[in-house]
N, CA, C and O of each residue as an XYZ file, in Angstrom:
640
protein
N     180.505   -129.352   -143.478
C     181.843   -129.463   -144.009
C     182.736   -130.226   -143.024
O     183.569   -131.048   -143.407
N     182.529   -129.923   -141.768
C     183.370   -130.557   -140.752
C     183.140   -132.066   -140.708
O     184.080   -132.828   -140.487
N     181.901   -132.501   -140.915
C     181.605   -133.934   -140.944
C     182.452   -134.623   -142.004
O     183.079   -135.646   -141.726
N     182.478   -134.081   -143.203
C     183.229   -134.699   -144.293
C     184.735   -134.575   -144.067
O     185.494   -135.474   -144.430
N     185.157   -133.495   -143.484
C     186.567   -133.315   -143.158
C     187.037   -134.406   -142.189
O     188.169   -134.882   -142.274
N     186.163   -134.786   -141.283
C     186.498   -135.802   -140.279
C     186.128   -137.220   -140.686
O     186.455   -138.165   -139.968
N     185.463   -137.392   -141.800
C     185.049   -138.720   -142.273
C     185.601   -138.916   -143.680
O     184.897   -138.694   -144.665
N     186.835   -139.323   -143.769
C     187.559   -139.408   -145.048
C     187.019   -140.504   -145.969
O     187.391   -140.559   -147.142
N     186.153   -141.370   -145.458
C     185.577   -142.413   -146.307
C     184.436   -141.879   -147.175
O     183.894   -142.605   -148.007
N     184.077   -140.616   -146.979
C     183.084   -139.955   -147.819
C     183.780   -138.860   -148.618
O     184.622   -138.135   -148.090
N     183.422   -138.747   -149.890
C     183.894   -137.643   -150.725
C     182.784   -136.606   -150.812
O     181.601   -136.945   -150.777
N     183.171   -135.351   -150.926
C     182.208   -134.262   -151.013
C     182.626   -133.292   -152.096
O     183.778   -132.864   -152.157
N     181.685   -132.952   -152.943
C     181.845   -131.822   -153.853
C     181.020   -130.706   -153.246
O     179.796   -130.806   -153.171
N     181.672   -129.658   -152.817
C     180.976   -128.506   -152.238
C     180.965   -127.407   -153.286
O     181.983   -126.761   -153.536
N     179.815   -127.203   -153.891
C     179.646   -126.189   -154.937
C     178.338   -125.449   -154.661
O     177.304   -125.763   -155.251
N     178.389   -124.471   -153.768
C     177.163   -123.734   -153.423
C     176.686   -122.875   -154.594
O     177.357   -122.781   -155.621
N     175.544   -122.264   -154.429
C     174.994   -121.402   -155.479
C     176.067   -120.442   -155.980
O     176.815   -119.864   -155.191
N     176.132   -120.280   -157.284
C     177.206   -119.503   -157.908
C     177.267   -118.053   -157.409
O     178.329   -117.433   -157.447
N     176.162   -117.522   -156.954
C     176.156   -116.133   -156.486
C     176.561   -115.966   -155.022
O     176.753   -114.841   -154.561
N     176.692   -117.056   -154.295
C     176.998   -116.923   -152.869
C     178.356   -116.266   -152.620
O     178.496   -115.454   -151.705
N     179.356   -116.617   -153.434
C     180.710   -116.118   -153.202
C     181.200   -115.192   -154.316
O     182.408   -115.027   -154.482
N     180.293   -114.585   -155.079
C     180.754   -113.612   -156.071
C     180.442   -112.203   -155.583
O     179.904   -112.025   -154.490
N     180.772   -111.220   -156.380
C     180.651   -109.845   -155.893
C     179.222   -109.407   -155.615
O     179.017   -108.412   -154.921
N     178.221   -110.125   -156.139
C     176.837   -109.772   -155.797
C     176.273   -110.688   -154.714
O     175.122   -110.542   -154.302
N     177.091   -111.631   -154.260
C     176.648   -112.576   -153.232
C     176.824   -112.025   -151.838
O     176.936   -110.816   -151.635
N     176.847   -112.920   -150.895
C     176.855   -112.530   -149.492
C     178.160   -112.829   -148.774
O     178.434   -112.257   -147.718
N     178.957   -113.706   -149.329
C     180.136   -114.175   -148.617
C     181.416   -113.789   -149.356
O     181.420   -113.614   -150.575
N     182.482   -113.663   -148.604
C     183.798   -113.370   -149.142
C     184.567   -114.690   -149.248
O     184.675   -115.432   -148.272
N     185.099   -114.975   -150.439
C     185.829   -116.237   -150.630
C     186.971   -116.409   -149.640
O     187.279   -117.524   -149.219
N     187.583   -115.317   -149.279
C     188.726   -115.410   -148.362
C     188.305   -115.853   -146.961
O     189.143   -116.273   -146.163
N     187.001   -115.758   -146.662
C     186.530   -116.183   -145.345
C     186.313   -117.691   -145.263
O     186.105   -118.231   -144.177
N     186.359   -118.373   -146.408
C     186.117   -119.814   -146.425
C     187.355   -120.540   -145.893
O     188.457   -120.297   -146.383
N     187.202   -121.419   -144.911
C     188.364   -122.076   -144.285
C     189.236   -122.831   -145.284
O     188.745   -123.655   -146.055
N     190.519   -122.541   -145.259
C     191.488   -123.137   -146.194
C     191.602   -124.646   -146.015
O     191.896   -125.362   -146.972
N     191.377   -125.130   -144.813
C     191.566   -126.570   -144.572
C     190.652   -127.412   -145.461
O     191.006   -128.538   -145.812
N     189.493   -126.891   -145.827
C     188.582   -127.666   -146.672
C     189.098   -127.748   -148.109
O     188.869   -128.745   -148.793
N     189.784   -126.716   -148.564
C     190.395   -126.758   -149.891
C     191.510   -127.798   -149.947
O     191.792   -128.355   -151.008
N     192.130   -128.051   -148.826
C     193.283   -128.946   -148.759
C     192.910   -130.394   -148.449
O     193.758   -131.279   -148.563
N     191.683   -130.650   -148.068
C     191.256   -132.017   -147.735
C     191.193   -132.872   -149.002
O     190.660   -132.442   -150.025
N     191.737   -134.074   -148.922
C     191.781   -134.964   -150.088
C     190.401   -135.440   -150.525
O     190.199   -135.750   -151.699
N     189.455   -135.501   -149.601
C     188.129   -136.033   -149.932
C     187.091   -134.931   -150.188
O     185.910   -135.227   -150.373
N     187.520   -133.676   -150.199
C     186.588   -132.563   -150.416
C     187.061   -131.728   -151.597
O     188.211   -131.292   -151.641
N     186.172   -131.513   -152.543
C     186.441   -130.606   -153.663
C     185.570   -129.378   -153.463
O     184.346   -129.489   -153.389
N     186.191   -128.204   -153.374
C     185.462   -126.955   -153.143
C     185.496   -126.131   -154.419
O     186.559   -125.886   -154.988
N     184.316   -125.708   -154.858
C     184.200   -124.813   -156.014
C     183.240   -123.694   -155.619
O     182.040   -123.918   -155.457
N     183.776   -122.512   -155.470
C     182.968   -121.387   -155.000
C     182.451   -120.508   -156.138
O     182.130   -119.338   -155.932
N     182.373   -121.089   -157.356
C     181.739   -120.317   -158.404
C     182.280   -120.443   -159.812
O     182.137   -119.500   -160.591
N     182.890   -121.551   -160.180
C     183.360   -121.715   -161.560
C     182.202   -122.140   -162.467
O     181.089   -122.393   -162.006
N     182.493   -122.211   -163.757
C     181.490   -122.684   -164.721
C     181.035   -124.103   -164.411
O     179.895   -124.466   -164.701
N     181.916   -124.907   -163.827
C     181.554   -126.292   -163.506
C     180.411   -126.367   -162.491
O     179.710   -127.375   -162.410
N     180.232   -125.311   -161.733
C     179.150   -125.340   -160.748
C     177.792   -125.070   -161.389
O     176.763   -125.179   -160.722
N     177.775   -124.720   -162.668
C     176.492   -124.469   -163.338
C     176.319   -125.249   -164.642
O     175.264   -125.157   -165.269
N     177.327   -126.014   -165.063
C     177.217   -126.706   -166.356
C     176.918   -128.195   -166.231
O     177.108   -128.948   -167.186
N     176.456   -128.621   -165.071
C     176.074   -130.005   -164.793
C     177.275   -130.922   -164.536
O     177.082   -132.122   -164.342
N     178.490   -130.407   -164.529
C     179.664   -131.246   -164.274
C     179.509   -131.998   -162.959
O     179.617   -133.224   -162.922
N     179.261   -131.275   -161.896
C     179.167   -131.909   -160.577
C     177.876   -132.699   -160.424
O     177.851   -133.741   -159.768
N     176.828   -132.209   -161.019
C     175.548   -132.909   -160.952
C     175.667   -134.297   -161.568
O     175.117   -135.263   -161.038
N     176.376   -134.397   -162.672
C     176.538   -135.683   -163.350
C     177.547   -136.594   -162.649
O     177.451   -137.816   -162.769
N     178.508   -136.029   -161.925
C     179.541   -136.829   -161.266
C     179.104   -137.389   -159.918
O     179.717   -138.330   -159.413
N     178.083   -136.838   -159.346
C     177.729   -137.158   -157.964
C     176.885   -138.419   -157.848
O     176.091   -138.746   -158.730
N     177.078   -139.112   -156.738
C     176.300   -140.314   -156.431
C     175.073   -139.993   -155.591
O     174.109   -140.758   -155.569
N     175.114   -138.849   -154.894
C     174.027   -138.475   -154.000
C     173.915   -136.962   -153.998
O     174.922   -136.252   -153.997
N     172.676   -136.472   -153.998
C     172.439   -135.035   -153.855
C     172.281   -134.737   -152.374
O     171.444   -135.339   -151.701
N     173.080   -133.811   -151.867
C     173.002   -133.387   -150.476
C     172.848   -131.877   -150.478
O     173.743   -131.155   -150.916
N     171.717   -131.406   -149.992
C     171.493   -129.967   -149.987
C     170.185   -129.612   -149.324
O     169.501   -130.453   -148.743
N     169.860   -128.335   -149.429
C     168.612   -127.880   -148.809
C     167.586   -127.601   -149.897
O     167.076   -128.539   -150.509
N     167.276   -126.359   -150.147
C     166.258   -126.025   -151.142
C     166.920   -125.480   -152.404
O     167.467   -124.377   -152.404
N     166.863   -126.259   -153.471
C     167.448   -125.853   -154.736
C     166.749   -126.590   -155.872
O     166.474   -127.786   -155.784
N     166.473   -125.856   -156.927
C     165.869   -126.489   -158.094
C     166.868   -127.408   -158.796
O     166.483   -128.185   -159.670
N     168.141   -127.326   -158.423
C     169.147   -128.181   -159.029
C     168.834   -129.664   -158.832
O     169.282   -130.504   -159.613
N     168.083   -129.977   -157.814
C     167.750   -131.374   -157.562
C     166.974   -131.975   -158.742
O     167.072   -133.175   -159.002
N     166.201   -131.139   -159.458
C     165.460   -131.652   -160.613
C     166.410   -132.086   -161.724
O     166.122   -133.046   -162.439
N     167.526   -131.400   -161.880
C     168.535   -131.824   -162.847
C     169.214   -133.106   -162.358
O     169.497   -134.008   -163.147
N     169.468   -133.173   -161.067
C     170.141   -134.334   -160.493
C     169.324   -135.608   -160.697
O     169.887   -136.652   -161.026
N     168.024   -135.540   -160.508
C     167.214   -136.766   -160.583
C     166.852   -137.165   -162.011
O     166.107   -138.127   -162.201
N     167.358   -136.455   -163.016
C     167.163   -136.941   -164.388
C     167.709   -138.360   -164.511
O     167.146   -139.194   -165.220
N     168.814   -138.622   -163.810
C     169.300   -139.990   -163.608
C     168.974   -140.290   -162.154
O     169.658   -139.813   -161.249
N     167.948   -141.065   -161.932
C     167.474   -141.291   -160.563
C     168.611   -141.767   -159.668
O     169.248   -142.790   -159.921
N     168.843   -140.992   -158.618
C     169.893   -141.284   -157.646
C     169.444   -140.792   -156.283
O     168.530   -139.973   -156.185
N     170.076   -141.281   -155.239
C     169.671   -140.890   -153.881
C     169.830   -139.394   -153.606
O     170.745   -138.741   -154.106
N     168.918   -138.885   -152.804
C     168.937   -137.497   -152.342
C     168.806   -137.479   -150.827
O     168.138   -138.325   -150.232
N     169.450   -136.506   -150.224
C     169.338   -136.284   -148.788
C     169.264   -134.776   -148.574
O     170.151   -134.031   -148.990
N     168.206   -134.348   -147.927
C     167.953   -132.918   -147.774
C     168.209   -132.473   -146.345
O     167.877   -133.172   -145.388
N     168.801   -131.303   -146.224
C     169.128   -130.724   -144.928
C     168.087   -129.679   -144.555
O     167.780   -128.782   -145.341
N     167.557   -129.803   -143.367
C     166.552   -128.874   -142.857
C     167.047   -128.296   -141.527
O     166.484   -128.589   -140.472
N     168.108   -127.471   -141.581
C     168.715   -126.998   -140.329
C     167.829   -126.054   -139.528
O     168.035   -125.892   -138.326
N     166.854   -125.432   -140.167
C     165.979   -124.506   -139.446
C     164.731   -125.193   -138.916
O     163.920   -124.560   -138.240
N     164.564   -126.477   -139.211
C     163.381   -127.199   -138.758
C     162.110   -126.720   -139.428
O     161.037   -126.735   -138.825
N     162.229   -126.296   -140.678
C     161.072   -125.788   -141.418
C     159.969   -126.835   -141.491
O     160.235   -128.019   -141.699
N     158.745   -126.394   -141.319
C     157.575   -127.260   -141.458
C     157.337   -127.445   -142.956
O     156.705   -126.602   -143.593
N     157.833   -128.529   -143.511
C     157.844   -128.726   -144.960
C     156.761   -129.667   -145.473
O     156.487   -129.676   -146.674
N     156.158   -130.432   -144.635
C     155.201   -131.449   -145.089
C     154.005   -130.794   -145.782
O     153.346   -129.914   -145.228
N     153.747   -131.250   -147.009
C     152.593   -130.782   -147.758
C     152.728   -129.384   -148.336
O     151.749   -128.836   -148.843
N     153.902   -128.801   -148.274
C     154.100   -127.442   -148.796
C     154.757   -127.513   -150.162
O     155.773   -128.184   -150.347
N     154.163   -126.814   -151.112
C     154.627   -126.857   -152.498
C     156.088   -126.452   -152.635
O     156.821   -127.055   -153.419
N     156.527   -125.441   -151.886
C     157.912   -124.982   -152.016
C     158.930   -126.016   -151.537
O     160.122   -125.886   -151.816
N     158.473   -127.030   -150.827
C     159.349   -128.112   -150.380
C     158.988   -129.430   -151.065
O     159.370   -130.497   -150.584
N     158.279   -129.374   -152.145
C     157.773   -130.577   -152.811
C     158.881   -131.577   -153.108
O     158.693   -132.785   -152.964
N     160.030   -131.073   -153.522
C     161.103   -131.989   -153.902
C     161.715   -132.709   -152.709
O     162.520   -133.622   -152.892
N     161.355   -132.322   -151.501
C     161.844   -133.065   -150.336
C     161.162   -134.424   -150.219
O     161.466   -135.189   -149.304
N     160.265   -134.727   -151.111
C     159.679   -136.068   -151.186
C     160.622   -137.037   -151.900
O     160.371   -138.242   -151.917
N     161.708   -136.520   -152.491
C     162.599   -137.319   -153.329
C     163.687   -138.052   -152.550
O     164.468   -138.805   -153.132
N     163.742   -137.835   -151.244
C     164.741   -138.478   -150.413
C     164.468   -138.173   -148.955
O     163.480   -137.520   -148.619
N     165.342   -138.645   -148.102
C     165.199   -138.363   -146.678
C     165.485   -136.897   -146.397
O     166.220   -136.240   -147.135
N     164.890   -136.392   -145.313
C     165.125   -135.037   -144.825
C     165.626   -135.157   -143.394
O     165.029   -135.855   -142.574
N     166.730   -134.471   -143.098
C     167.235   -134.506   -141.724
C     167.275   -133.090   -141.152
O     167.633   -132.126   -141.828
N     166.894   -133.008   -139.889
C     166.873   -131.730   -139.179
C     168.127   -131.545   -138.335
O     168.422   -130.433   -137.898
N     168.858   -132.614   -138.106
C     169.977   -132.566   -137.186
C     171.162   -133.321   -137.798
O     171.015   -134.465   -138.227
N     172.313   -132.694   -137.838
C     173.479   -133.320   -138.464
C     174.004   -134.528   -137.711
O     174.830   -135.270   -138.244
N     173.551   -134.746   -136.491
C     173.998   -135.952   -135.774
C     173.488   -137.204   -136.493
O     174.023   -138.292   -136.279
N     172.480   -137.070   -137.329
C     171.936   -138.191   -138.097
C     172.557   -138.320   -139.487
O     172.165   -139.196   -140.257
N     173.516   -137.464   -139.814
C     174.030   -137.421   -141.181
C     174.649   -138.743   -141.629
O     174.303   -139.246   -142.698
N     175.533   -139.302   -140.857
C     176.218   -140.539   -141.276
C     175.210   -141.662   -141.517
O     175.285   -142.358   -142.530
N     174.292   -141.835   -140.611
C     173.268   -142.866   -140.748
C     172.399   -142.625   -141.984
O     172.131   -143.552   -142.747
N     171.964   -141.394   -142.177
C     171.060   -141.104   -143.298
C     171.770   -141.144   -144.643
O     171.137   -141.418   -145.663
N     173.072   -140.876   -144.664
C     173.810   -141.056   -145.919
C     173.740   -142.520   -146.344
O     173.458   -142.822   -147.504
N     173.994   -143.420   -145.409
C     173.925   -144.854   -145.710
C     172.506   -145.270   -146.072
O     172.290   -145.992   -147.046
N     171.536   -144.806   -145.277
C     170.127   -145.175   -145.531
C     169.651   -144.657   -146.880
O     168.816   -145.294   -147.523
N     170.162   -143.520   -147.317
C     169.748   -142.960   -148.606
C     170.071   -143.907   -149.750
O     169.318   -144.001   -150.719
N     171.187   -144.604   -149.635
C     171.540   -145.596   -150.654
C     170.777   -146.905   -150.428
O     170.247   -147.489   -151.374
N     170.724   -147.354   -149.195
C     170.053   -148.622   -148.874
C     168.571   -148.591   -149.240
O     168.037   -149.572   -149.757
N     167.919   -147.484   -148.976
C     166.470   -147.369   -149.167
C     166.078   -146.636   -150.443
O     164.936   -146.198   -150.580
N     167.016   -146.500   -151.376
C     166.724   -145.695   -152.552
C     165.485   -146.165   -153.318
O     164.779   -145.345   -153.905
N     165.216   -147.454   -153.320
C     164.055   -147.964   -154.069
C     162.733   -147.381   -153.558
O     161.735   -147.406   -154.278
N     162.712   -146.866   -152.346
C     161.514   -146.189   -151.833
C     161.274   -144.901   -152.615
O     160.131   -144.541   -152.897
N     162.364   -144.207   -152.966
C     162.265   -142.889   -153.584
C     162.363   -142.911   -155.106
O     161.957   -141.947   -155.755
N     162.887   -143.975   -155.686
C     163.058   -144.053   -157.142
C     161.746   -143.851   -157.899
O     161.729   -143.089   -158.866
N     160.642   -144.501   -157.504
C     159.397   -144.273   -158.248
C     158.891   -142.821   -158.115
O     158.286   -142.283   -159.042
N     159.140   -142.212   -156.978
C     158.732   -140.817   -156.780
C     159.549   -139.926   -157.709
O     159.014   -138.996   -158.311
N     160.835   -140.208   -157.823
C     161.681   -139.425   -158.724
C     161.231   -139.585   -160.176
O     161.179   -138.606   -160.921
N     160.911   -140.802   -160.573
C     160.433   -141.017   -161.952
C     159.133   -140.255   -162.197
O     158.938   -139.690   -163.274
N     158.249   -140.237   -161.211
C     156.988   -139.491   -161.335
C     157.256   -137.996   -161.487
O     156.666   -137.339   -162.345
N     158.140   -137.464   -160.660
C     158.495   -136.042   -160.757
C     159.065   -135.725   -162.134
O     158.704   -134.716   -162.740
N     159.954   -136.583   -162.630
C     160.538   -136.350   -163.955
C     159.464   -136.314   -165.034
O     159.499   -135.462   -165.922
N     158.516   -137.231   -164.962
C     157.468   -137.255   -165.990
C     156.564   -136.034   -165.893
O     155.998   -135.603   -166.898
N     156.421   -135.475   -164.705
C     155.606   -134.272   -164.523
C     156.356   -132.987   -164.883
O     155.738   -131.993   -165.263
N     157.664   -133.008   -164.767
C     158.457   -131.792   -164.971
C     159.020   -131.643   -166.373
O     159.306   -130.528   -166.808
N     159.183   -132.741   -167.080
C     159.823   -132.682   -168.386
C     158.957   -133.384   -169.419
O     158.552   -134.533   -169.240
N     158.683   -132.675   -170.497
C     157.932   -133.258   -171.591
C     158.929   -133.902   -172.543
O     159.815   -133.231   -173.073
N     158.784   -135.184   -172.754
C     159.723   -135.925   -173.585
C     158.928   -136.726   -174.612
O     157.955   -137.403   -174.280
N     159.361   -136.632   -175.855
C     158.793   -137.461   -176.916
C     159.895   -138.366   -177.436
O     161.004   -137.915   -177.723
N     159.583   -139.627   -177.553
C     160.562   -140.573   -178.059
C     160.905   -140.234   -179.507
O     160.026   -139.899   -180.301
N     162.186   -140.324   -179.840
C     162.707   -140.093   -181.189
C     162.593   -138.646   -181.663
O     162.704   -138.385   -182.861
N     162.373   -137.698   -180.744
C     162.345   -136.270   -181.112
C     163.133   -135.488   -180.077
O     162.992   -135.703   -178.873
N     163.956   -134.585   -180.561
C     164.732   -133.760   -179.645
C     163.880   -132.591   -179.154
O     162.850   -132.263   -179.742
N     164.328   -131.978   -178.079
C     163.645   -130.798   -177.546
C     163.632   -129.686   -178.584
O     162.651   -128.950   -178.687
N     164.700   -129.552   -179.348
C     164.769   -128.516   -180.391
C     163.727   -128.753   -181.479
O     163.107   -127.806   -181.962
N     163.533   -130.001   -181.864
C     162.522   -130.312   -182.885
C     161.118   -129.997   -182.383
O     160.300   -129.438   -183.114
N     160.849   -130.350   -181.161
C     159.534   -130.074   -180.566
C     159.307   -128.568   -180.487
O     158.234   -128.083   -180.844
N     160.315   -127.824   -180.019
C     160.193   -126.369   -179.909
C     159.991   -125.732   -181.273
O     159.170   -124.826   -181.415
N     160.732   -126.193   -182.285
C     160.592   -125.638   -183.636
C     159.179   -125.863   -184.163
O     158.601   -124.967   -184.778
N     158.618   -127.048   -183.930
C     157.243   -127.319   -184.358
C     156.253   -126.400   -183.663
O     155.327   -125.894   -184.296
N     156.439   -126.178   -182.364
C     155.532   -125.299   -181.604
C     155.618   -123.860   -182.115
O     154.597   -123.183   -182.240
N     156.818   -123.397   -182.408
C     156.989   -122.034   -182.931
C     156.351   -121.919   -184.303
O     155.666   -120.935   -184.584
N     156.562   -122.910   -185.164
C     155.961   -122.910   -186.497
C     154.434   -122.884   -186.380
O     153.774   -122.097   -187.058
N     153.878   -123.736   -185.526
C     152.425   -123.771   -185.355
C     151.894   -122.437   -184.852
O     150.846   -121.973   -185.303
N     152.606   -121.826   -183.928
C     152.187   -120.529   -183.403
C     152.207   -119.455   -184.494
O     151.269   -118.669   -184.618
N     153.268   -119.431   -185.268
C     153.389   -118.422   -186.320
C     152.322   -118.620   -187.401
O     151.848   -117.642   -187.978
N     151.949   -119.840   -187.676
C     150.922   -120.118   -188.684
C     149.534   -119.721   -188.177
O     148.650   -119.424   -188.980
N     149.332   -119.712   -186.869
C     148.015   -119.371   -186.350
C     147.901   -117.855   -186.241
O     146.864   -117.342   -185.821
């Protein structure tokens, strides 16, 4: 947060997991520093509907985060991703970190400014990987909606 607060040429939408700042989460909203709410280049949402209805996912130019399945929604429109690995997790070849193949991974925030730029400059390296992930994760038929496909599957199941 401090990086973006001090680098006004970057905009940030900070919308953590919806449960982080609610009554079943771990953090108290009042503990979140007020200065970030007041920064012109930072939008903070600690749990509105917009944090789960794809509003921010569709508005963003780059996905910046750690481990979240939300990245699969983000790459439906192939765009740069940058993943944060603050604990130095050994992620190479591990299924639970598979989506870290979709962009650069940084272990140290001192590289953040450089890797933000590189994520856009080198996006063509990751675009084919994102397209492959999309084809593996989502079944799509041309000229048929997901509802039509599901209705056919239910009908076929009931007939059997």
